[in-house]
Coordinates of C-alpha atoms in Angstrom, one line a residue:
M23 CA 1.2 -169.4 -72.8
N24 CA 1.0 -169.8 -68.8
E25 CA -0.5 -172.7 -67.2
M26 CA -0.6 -171.2 -63.7
P27 CA -3.1 -168.5 -63.3
I28 CA -2.5 -165.2 -61.8
D29 CA -2.1 -165.4 -57.9
P30 CA -5.6 -164.2 -57.0
D31 CA -4.1 -161.6 -54.5
V32 CA -2.5 -160.2 -57.5
I33 CA -6.0 -159.7 -58.8
K34 CA -7.6 -158.6 -55.6
L35 CA -4.7 -155.9 -55.1
L36 CA -5.2 -154.7 -58.7
D37 CA -8.8 -154.6 -58.4
E38 CA -8.2 -151.9 -55.6
L39 CA -6.8 -149.6 -58.7
G40 CA -10.0 -149.4 -59.9
P41 CA -10.9 -150.8 -63.5
P42 CA -8.4 -150.6 -66.4
A43 CA -8.1 -147.1 -68.1
P44 CA -10.4 -146.5 -70.8
V45 CA -7.5 -144.6 -72.7
S46 CA -4.1 -145.6 -73.2
A47 CA -0.8 -144.5 -72.1
A48 CA -0.5 -142.2 -75.5
D49 CA -3.5 -140.4 -74.1
L50 CA -2.2 -139.5 -71.2
T51 CA 0.3 -136.7 -70.4
A52 CA 3.9 -137.5 -68.8
E53 CA 2.7 -135.8 -65.3
E54 CA -0.5 -138.1 -65.4
L55 CA 1.6 -141.4 -66.1
R56 CA 3.8 -140.2 -63.0
Q57 CA 0.9 -139.3 -60.9
G58 CA -0.7 -142.7 -61.8
M59 CA 2.6 -144.7 -60.6
R60 CA 2.5 -142.7 -57.3
D61 CA -0.9 -143.4 -56.6
A62 CA -0.2 -146.9 -57.3
I63 CA 2.7 -147.4 -55.4
A64 CA 0.6 -145.9 -52.1
I65 CA -1.9 -148.7 -52.6
F66 CA 0.9 -151.2 -52.9
T67 CA 2.9 -150.2 -49.9
C68 CA 0.0 -149.1 -47.7
D69 CA 0.4 -151.3 -45.0
A70 CA 4.3 -151.8 -45.3
E71 CA 6.4 -152.0 -42.2
P72 CA 9.1 -149.4 -42.2
I73 CA 12.7 -150.9 -43.1
A74 CA 15.4 -149.6 -41.4
V75 CA 18.5 -149.1 -42.9
H76 CA 21.8 -147.8 -40.9
R77 CA 22.4 -144.6 -42.9
V78 CA 20.5 -143.2 -46.0
T79 CA 21.5 -140.2 -47.6
D80 CA 20.4 -138.0 -50.3
E81 CA 23.0 -136.8 -52.5
L82 CA 23.9 -135.0 -56.0
V83 CA 26.8 -136.9 -57.9
P84 CA 28.6 -135.4 -61.1
G85 CA 27.0 -136.6 -64.7
R86 CA 28.2 -135.2 -68.1
N87 CA 24.9 -133.1 -68.4
G88 CA 24.8 -131.9 -64.7
E89 CA 24.3 -133.4 -61.2
I90 CA 22.2 -136.7 -61.0
P91 CA 20.4 -136.9 -57.4
V92 CA 20.7 -140.5 -56.1
R93 CA 19.8 -142.0 -52.7
V94 CA 22.4 -144.0 -50.9
Y95 CA 21.5 -147.0 -48.4
S96 CA 24.4 -147.9 -46.3
P97 CA 24.4 -150.8 -43.7
E98 CA 26.9 -151.1 -41.1
T99 CA 29.2 -153.5 -42.7
P100 CA 28.2 -153.7 -46.2
S101 CA 28.9 -156.9 -48.5
S102 CA 28.9 -155.2 -52.1
V103 CA 27.7 -152.1 -53.8
I104 CA 24.6 -152.3 -55.8
V105 CA 23.5 -149.3 -58.2
Y106 CA 19.8 -149.6 -58.7
M107 CA 17.5 -148.1 -61.5
H108 CA 13.9 -147.7 -61.1
G109 CA 11.2 -148.9 -63.2
G110 CA 8.5 -146.6 -64.9
A111 CA 8.8 -147.1 -68.5
W112 CA 11.4 -144.4 -68.8
I113 CA 8.6 -142.0 -68.2
S114 CA 7.8 -142.3 -64.2
G115 CA 9.0 -143.5 -61.3
D116 CA 11.6 -142.1 -59.0
I117 CA 14.0 -142.8 -55.8
D118 CA 10.8 -142.3 -53.6
T119 CA 8.5 -144.7 -55.6
H120 CA 11.3 -147.4 -55.2
D121 CA 12.3 -146.5 -51.7
L122 CA 10.7 -149.5 -50.3
V123 CA 12.3 -151.6 -52.9
T124 CA 15.8 -150.2 -52.4
R125 CA 15.5 -150.2 -48.7
R126 CA 14.6 -153.9 -48.6
L127 CA 17.2 -154.9 -51.2
S128 CA 20.0 -153.0 -48.9
R129 CA 18.8 -154.8 -45.8
D130 CA 18.5 -158.4 -47.3
T131 CA 21.8 -158.5 -49.3
G132 CA 23.8 -156.1 -46.5
A133 CA 24.8 -154.0 -49.9
V134 CA 25.3 -150.4 -50.3
V135 CA 22.5 -149.5 -52.6
V136 CA 22.6 -146.4 -54.8
S137 CA 19.0 -145.5 -56.3
V138 CA 19.5 -143.4 -59.2
D139 CA 17.0 -140.6 -60.2
Y140 CA 18.0 -140.6 -63.9
R141 CA 16.3 -138.3 -66.5
M142 CA 13.0 -139.3 -68.0
L143 CA 10.7 -138.9 -71.2
P144 CA 9.5 -137.0 -72.8
E145 CA 11.5 -134.1 -71.5
H146 CA 14.8 -136.0 -71.5
P147 CA 15.0 -138.5 -74.7
F148 CA 17.7 -141.4 -75.0
P149 CA 20.4 -141.0 -74.6
A150 CA 20.0 -139.0 -71.6
P151 CA 18.4 -141.9 -69.1
F152 CA 21.4 -144.1 -70.0
D153 CA 23.9 -141.5 -69.9
D154 CA 22.7 -140.8 -66.5
A155 CA 22.9 -144.7 -65.5
C156 CA 26.2 -144.5 -66.4
D157 CA 27.5 -141.6 -64.9
A158 CA 25.9 -142.8 -61.3
V159 CA 27.9 -146.3 -61.8
A160 CA 30.9 -144.4 -62.6
W161 CA 30.8 -142.7 -59.4
A162 CA 29.5 -145.4 -57.2
G163 CA 32.4 -147.6 -58.3
A164 CA 34.5 -145.8 -56.5
L165 CA 32.8 -145.8 -53.2
R166 CA 34.0 -149.1 -52.1
P167 CA 36.4 -150.9 -54.9
D168 CA 37.4 -153.5 -52.6
L169 CA 33.6 -155.0 -52.6
P170 CA 31.6 -156.7 -55.2
F171 CA 30.0 -154.3 -57.4
L172 CA 26.6 -154.9 -59.3
V173 CA 24.0 -153.2 -61.4
A174 CA 20.6 -153.9 -61.1
G175 CA 17.0 -152.6 -61.9
D176 CA 13.2 -153.6 -62.6
S177 CA 11.5 -153.0 -66.1
A178 CA 12.8 -150.0 -67.8
G179 CA 15.7 -149.6 -64.9
G180 CA 16.4 -153.2 -65.9
T181 CA 17.0 -152.1 -69.3
L182 CA 19.3 -149.6 -68.3
A183 CA 21.0 -151.9 -66.2
A184 CA 21.7 -154.7 -68.9
C185 CA 22.8 -151.4 -71.2
V186 CA 25.4 -150.3 -68.9
A187 CA 27.0 -153.6 -68.4
L188 CA 27.3 -153.7 -72.3
R189 CA 29.0 -150.8 -72.7
A190 CA 31.1 -151.3 -69.6
R191 CA 32.2 -154.4 -71.1
D192 CA 32.9 -152.5 -74.9
E193 CA 34.8 -149.9 -73.3
H194 CA 36.8 -151.9 -70.6
G195 CA 35.4 -150.2 -67.7
P196 CA 34.2 -149.7 -65.0
R197 CA 34.3 -152.9 -63.5
I198 CA 30.8 -154.4 -63.1
D199 CA 31.2 -157.9 -61.2
A200 CA 27.1 -158.9 -61.9
Q201 CA 23.9 -157.8 -63.2
V202 CA 20.4 -158.1 -61.7
L203 CA 17.5 -157.7 -64.2
V204 CA 14.3 -157.7 -63.0
Y205 CA 11.4 -158.1 -65.8
P206 CA 13.8 -155.8 -68.0
G207 CA 12.5 -154.5 -71.4
I208 CA 15.0 -156.3 -74.0
D209 CA 14.1 -155.5 -77.7
D210 CA 11.1 -154.1 -79.6
D211 CA 9.9 -157.2 -81.3
L212 CA 6.1 -156.9 -81.0
E213 CA 5.3 -159.9 -82.3
A214 CA 6.8 -162.3 -79.7
P215 CA 4.6 -165.4 -78.1
S216 CA 4.2 -163.3 -75.0
M217 CA 3.5 -159.8 -76.5
L218 CA 0.5 -161.5 -78.4
A219 CA -0.4 -163.6 -75.4
F220 CA -0.5 -160.6 -72.9
R221 CA -1.2 -158.0 -75.7
D222 CA -4.3 -157.0 -73.0
G223 CA -2.3 -157.1 -70.1
P224 CA -2.3 -157.3 -66.8
R225 CA -0.6 -154.2 -65.8
I226 CA 0.7 -153.1 -69.3
S227 CA -1.0 -153.7 -72.4
L228 CA 0.8 -154.0 -76.3
D229 CA -0.6 -150.6 -77.2
D230 CA 1.3 -149.0 -73.9
L231 CA 4.5 -150.9 -74.7
R232 CA 4.4 -149.7 -78.3
F233 CA 4.1 -145.9 -77.2
F234 CA 6.6 -146.2 -74.6
L235 CA 9.2 -147.9 -77.3
Q236 CA 8.1 -145.3 -79.8
Q237 CA 8.8 -142.6 -77.0
Y238 CA 12.2 -144.2 -76.0
A239 CA 13.5 -146.5 -78.4
S240 CA 12.7 -144.8 -82.0
H241 CA 14.4 -141.6 -81.5
E242 CA 17.4 -141.2 -83.9
A243 CA 20.2 -141.4 -81.3
A244 CA 18.6 -144.7 -80.1
L245 CA 17.9 -146.3 -83.6
G246 CA 19.7 -149.9 -83.7
S247 CA 21.6 -149.3 -80.5
P248 CA 22.2 -152.0 -78.2
Y249 CA 22.9 -149.2 -75.4
A250 CA 19.0 -148.2 -76.0
L251 CA 17.6 -152.1 -75.9
P252 CA 20.5 -154.8 -74.8
G253 CA 18.7 -157.6 -77.4
R254 CA 20.1 -155.6 -80.4
A255 CA 23.3 -156.4 -79.1
T256 CA 25.3 -158.9 -81.6
S257 CA 27.4 -160.9 -79.1
L258 CA 26.7 -161.1 -74.9
A259 CA 30.2 -162.8 -74.6
G260 CA 32.1 -161.0 -71.8
L261 CA 29.5 -159.8 -69.7
P262 CA 29.2 -160.3 -66.1
P263 CA 26.9 -163.2 -64.4
A264 CA 23.3 -162.3 -64.0
V265 CA 20.1 -162.9 -62.5
V266 CA 17.3 -162.8 -64.8
V267 CA 13.8 -162.4 -63.0
I268 CA 10.6 -163.2 -65.3
A269 CA 7.3 -162.6 -64.4
G270 CA 4.8 -165.4 -66.0
H271 CA 2.2 -163.0 -67.0
D272 CA 4.2 -160.5 -68.9
L273 CA 4.1 -159.1 -72.1
L274 CA 8.2 -158.8 -71.7
R275 CA 8.4 -163.0 -70.8
S276 CA 9.6 -164.1 -74.2
S277 CA 12.1 -161.7 -74.5
N278 CA 13.1 -162.2 -71.1
E279 CA 13.6 -165.8 -71.6
D280 CA 15.8 -165.4 -74.9
Y281 CA 18.0 -163.0 -73.5
A282 CA 18.8 -165.4 -70.5
R283 CA 18.9 -168.1 -73.2
R284 CA 21.4 -165.9 -75.2
L285 CA 23.8 -164.9 -72.2
R286 CA 24.0 -168.5 -71.0
D287 CA 24.8 -169.5 -74.9
A288 CA 27.5 -166.9 -74.7
G289 CA 29.2 -168.2 -71.8
V290 CA 27.8 -165.9 -69.2
P291 CA 26.5 -167.6 -65.7
V292 CA 22.8 -167.2 -65.3
T293 CA 20.7 -167.7 -62.8
V294 CA 17.0 -167.5 -63.8
Q295 CA 14.1 -166.9 -61.7
L296 CA 10.5 -167.6 -63.3
D297 CA 7.5 -166.4 -61.3
P298 CA 4.6 -168.1 -63.1
E299 CA 1.8 -166.7 -61.1
L300 CA 3.1 -163.0 -60.8
V301 CA 2.7 -160.2 -63.3
H302 CA 4.8 -157.4 -64.7
G303 CA 5.8 -154.8 -61.7
W304 CA 5.1 -157.5 -58.6
I305 CA 8.2 -156.1 -57.1
D306 CA 6.5 -152.9 -56.4
F307 CA 3.8 -154.8 -54.3
A308 CA 5.5 -157.3 -52.3
P309 CA 4.5 -155.8 -49.4
R310 CA 1.0 -156.6 -49.9
V311 CA 1.1 -160.2 -51.9
P312 CA 2.4 -162.9 -50.2
S313 CA 3.5 -164.8 -53.3
A314 CA 5.6 -161.5 -54.3
D315 CA 7.0 -161.5 -51.1
R316 CA 8.5 -165.0 -51.6
A317 CA 9.5 -163.9 -55.0
F318 CA 11.4 -160.9 -53.4
G319 CA 12.9 -163.3 -50.9
R320 CA 14.1 -165.6 -53.9
L321 CA 15.7 -162.7 -55.5
T322 CA 17.7 -161.6 -52.9
D323 CA 18.7 -165.2 -52.1
S324 CA 20.0 -165.3 -55.8
V325 CA 21.6 -161.7 -55.1
N326 CA 23.4 -163.0 -52.1
D327 CA 24.5 -166.1 -53.9
L328 CA 25.9 -163.9 -56.7
I329 CA 27.6 -161.8 -54.3
G330 CA 29.1 -164.6 -52.7
R331 CA 30.6 -165.9 -56.1
V332 CA 31.9 -162.8 -57.5
A333 CA 33.6 -162.0 -54.1
G334 CA 35.2 -165.5 -53.7

């Protein structure tokens, strides 16, 4: 499916994690999955230079089910506000694992970045992660209503960002000017070409993905809901302009390409970034891999262009 091989630097870095686990995600506890992600992030970022942001604060914001922890990165002269949802298959990851990502996003775009520590599976099934994302977006939208307002996220966080944009459209608010979707989960079509081409990975196998989707999107409250998986939406018309980032060696590639195409066909301005030599999760190891670092630069260039267009 992909003519360009995986970047050798990516392979070398992933080798530092050790051989693929002999068990699937379904055989691990939630805490084992979370610790595994923390350990991987420590390897991916061990040589990273500190990224300074003018002000960083941890806050608790009101949600329908209690307070939601967020981390707010504020430059001196902000260009926009971006609400960011981290990846981790709705089970792992948090505002600490993605601190370097959100710091760089704030530095390179000049945005106030609000990183959301939403509730996760299995303790909090759908719609809890989605509700927290929506409530954090509603809170952040009031921070600087004079500035462009974006939702963003990677992997499972990209799913949440896309779904928040859908509900904001359907319910006529809050105002969202743009969406940034980094290799998001879009649907549960496990027979798509990329699902079969990359069924054994890298980073995530088809069996792992099936388990994550069963945990997240097979819950009774999620069945058929476009607010669980945005590919289920019957229409994408009226959604805000989007940046869609696609990794070449990724189970989710086909669904990402299809969603970008559907957005464009619905009249939504779309910027597609395909990184053919990279794998799912590359944004986390940009500090260690030059091609991932360049891809991060292309991403922030696209976000800056998007901010300029929606501000104009």
